[in-house]
Amino acid sequence: MIDTVWLDEEKDLLMYIDQTLLPNELRVCSCSDIFDLSAIIKRLAIRGAPAIGVGAAIGLYAAASRFEEESEQ
């Protein structure tokens, strides 16, 4: 079984399968920016209420972790 959205804990990135390409192509993409996350959800690259909710939560976490790293420098 393949997850459609998940967290790359090493890089703090939202990883997702671009569902607009299925079933012809399986492409794994990444995101760490909330503006990109919004566009990804709007174009239905992540679709379905559970996947959107999980993707949004992971994406916000990834963006916030980058904000903290930049603030510490």
Backbone as CSV, one residue per row, in Angstrom:
resi,resn,N_x,N_y,N_z,CA_x,CA_y,CA_z,C_x,C_y,C_z
1,MET,0.842,-1.180,0.000,0.000,0.000,0.000,0.890,1.248,0.000
2,ILE,0.509,2.223,-0.803,1.273,3.462,-0.927,0.470,4.593,-0.297
3,ASP,1.144,5.401,0.525,0.497,6.598,1.073,0.389,7.649,-0.028
4,THR,-0.663,8.449,0.035,-0.810,9.523,-0.949,-0.146,10.808,-0.469
5,VAL,-0.063,10.999,0.848,0.645,12.141,1.439,1.415,11.639,2.655
6,TRP,2.611,12.194,2.857,3.411,11.813,4.024,4.473,12.878,4.276
7,LEU,5.083,12.790,5.435,6.129,13.723,5.846,7.484,13.079,5.631
8,ASP,8.365,13.767,4.922,9.770,13.375,4.841,10.415,13.992,6.077
9,GLU,10.600,13.179,7.100,11.077,13.686,8.386,12.503,14.215,8.319
10,GLU,13.311,13.675,7.417,14.692,14.111,7.288,14.783,15.544,6.773
11,LYS,13.942,15.864,5.799,13.994,17.173,5.151,12.847,18.091,5.539
12,ASP,11.926,17.614,6.394,10.726,18.387,6.755,9.986,18.877,5.515
13,LEU,9.615,17.932,4.664,8.876,18.236,3.443,7.585,17.436,3.390
14,LEU,6.547,18.053,2.859,5.333,17.327,2.513,5.629,16.592,1.215
15,MET,5.440,15.293,1.221,5.591,14.480,0.025,4.191,14.026,-0.376
16,TYR,3.907,14.018,-1.665,2.580,13.612,-2.111,2.649,13.023,-3.517
17,ILE,1.670,12.199,-3.819,1.510,11.676,-5.166,0.597,12.641,-5.912
18,ASP,1.061,13.127,-7.045,0.256,14.046,-7.854,-0.881,13.246,-8.483
19,GLN,-2.065,13.399,-7.922,-3.206,12.599,-8.347,-3.805,13.044,-9.677
20,THR,-3.390,14.199,-10.192,-3.889,14.627,-11.498,-3.280,13.792,-12.620
21,LEU,-2.200,13.092,-12.342,-1.511,12.299,-13.361,-1.929,10.832,-13.380
22,LEU,-2.634,10.412,-12.339,-3.059,9.014,-12.239,-4.167,8.733,-13.238
23,PRO,-4.293,7.588,-13.793,-3.556,6.346,-13.570,-2.383,6.160,-14.533
24,ASN,-2.134,7.136,-15.410,-1.103,6.969,-16.435,0.319,7.131,-15.911
25,GLU,0.490,7.950,-14.890,1.828,8.237,-14.385,1.789,8.335,-12.865
26,LEU,2.826,7.812,-12.219,2.969,7.919,-10.769,4.135,8.853,-10.502
27,ARG,3.831,10.079,-10.052,4.875,11.066,-9.768,4.780,11.487,-8.304
28,VAL,5.899,11.375,-7.604,5.980,11.817,-6.218,6.588,13.213,-6.216
29,CYS,5.924,14.148,-5.539,6.350,15.539,-5.500,6.557,15.953,-4.044
30,SER,7.149,17.131,-3.857,7.360,17.644,-2.501,6.925,19.099,-2.420
31,CYS,6.698,19.546,-1.185,6.246,20.919,-0.954,6.658,21.355,0.452
32,SER,7.092,22.601,0.584,7.404,23.146,1.901,6.941,24.596,2.034
33,ASP,6.173,25.066,1.091,5.732,26.453,1.053,4.202,26.495,1.080
34,ILE,3.639,27.348,1.927,2.175,27.360,2.066,1.473,27.870,0.807
35,PHE,2.113,28.725,0.034,1.496,29.210,-1.197,1.448,28.090,-2.236
36,ASP,2.528,27.304,-2.305,2.529,26.143,-3.194,1.496,25.122,-2.728
37,LEU,1.397,24.927,-1.423,0.431,23.983,-0.864,-0.988,24.368,-1.269
38,SER,-1.302,25.634,-1.187,-2.622,26.112,-1.583,-2.899,25.798,-3.059
39,ALA,-1.921,26.043,-3.910,-2.081,25.773,-5.335,-2.221,24.279,-5.608
40,ILE,-1.481,23.472,-4.882,-1.541,22.016,-5.044,-2.947,21.510,-4.720
41,ILE,-3.514,22.002,-3.635,-4.855,21.579,-3.237,-5.897,22.105,-4.231
42,LYS,-5.753,23.356,-4.666,-6.721,23.936,-5.602,-6.748,23.211,-6.942
43,ARG,-5.593,22.741,-7.397,-5.568,22.035,-8.692,-5.807,20.538,-8.540
44,LEU,-6.161,20.130,-7.314,-6.536,18.753,-6.998,-5.410,17.740,-7.187
45,ALA,-4.159,18.182,-7.021,-3.045,17.238,-7.026,-3.121,16.366,-5.776
46,ILE,-3.674,16.934,-4.701,-4.050,16.176,-3.510,-5.561,16.290,-3.436
47,ARG,-6.257,15.163,-3.450,-7.718,15.238,-3.442,-8.317,14.228,-2.476
48,GLY,-9.544,14.527,-2.084,-10.242,13.724,-1.086,-10.079,14.376,0.274
49,ALA,-11.165,14.493,1.009,-11.145,15.217,2.286,-10.058,14.726,3.241
50,PRO,-9.900,13.424,3.469,-8.846,12.993,4.400,-7.449,13.375,3.916
51,ALA,-7.164,13.178,2.633,-5.839,13.496,2.111,-5.578,14.998,2.149
52,ILE,-6.594,15.797,1.852,-6.431,17.251,1.903,-6.141,17.697,3.336
53,GLY,-6.869,17.156,4.298,-6.645,17.516,5.697,-5.258,17.144,6.173
54,VAL,-4.844,15.925,5.884,-3.509,15.472,6.288,-2.436,16.260,5.541
55,GLY,-2.635,16.460,4.243,-1.668,17.227,3.455,-1.520,18.653,3.950
56,ALA,-2.631,19.290,4.283,-2.578,20.656,4.801,-1.836,20.709,6.133
57,ALA,-2.110,19.766,7.016,-1.440,19.748,8.319,0.061,19.525,8.165
58,ILE,0.447,18.554,7.339,1.870,18.292,7.132,2.539,19.477,6.436
59,GLY,1.870,20.059,5.446,2.429,21.207,4.738,2.648,22.400,5.647
60,LEU,1.690,22.660,6.531,1.863,23.766,7.482,2.995,23.484,8.455
61,TYR,3.111,22.231,8.893,4.221,21.853,9.766,5.561,22.080,9.053
62,ALA,5.658,21.635,7.796,6.897,21.781,7.034,7.260,23.257,6.863
63,ALA,6.274,24.083,6.548,6.520,25.521,6.391,6.930,26.155,7.710
64,ALA,6.263,25.777,8.792,6.596,26.342,10.105,7.994,25.933,10.546
65,SER,8.404,24.713,10.272,9.741,24.272,10.669,10.805,25.057,9.916
66,ARG,10.542,25.420,8.679,11.497,26.249,7.933,11.533,27.665,8.491
67,PHE,10.388,28.185,8.902,10.322,29.520,9.484,11.149,29.573,10.758
68,GLU,11.045,28.544,11.605,11.814,28.489,12.844,13.299,28.449,12.554
69,GLU,13.727,27.674,11.552,15.141,27.575,11.214,15.676,28.923,10.741
70,GLU,14.902,29.647,9.945,15.332,30.958,9.446,15.393,31.964,10.571
71,SER,14.489,31.896,11.536,14.449,32.839,12.656,15.639,32.661,13.587
72,GLU,16.140,31.450,13.693,17.252,31.168,14.603,18.575,31.677,14.063
73,GLN,18.669,31.935,12.765,19.948,32.352,12.172,20.229,33.792,12.395
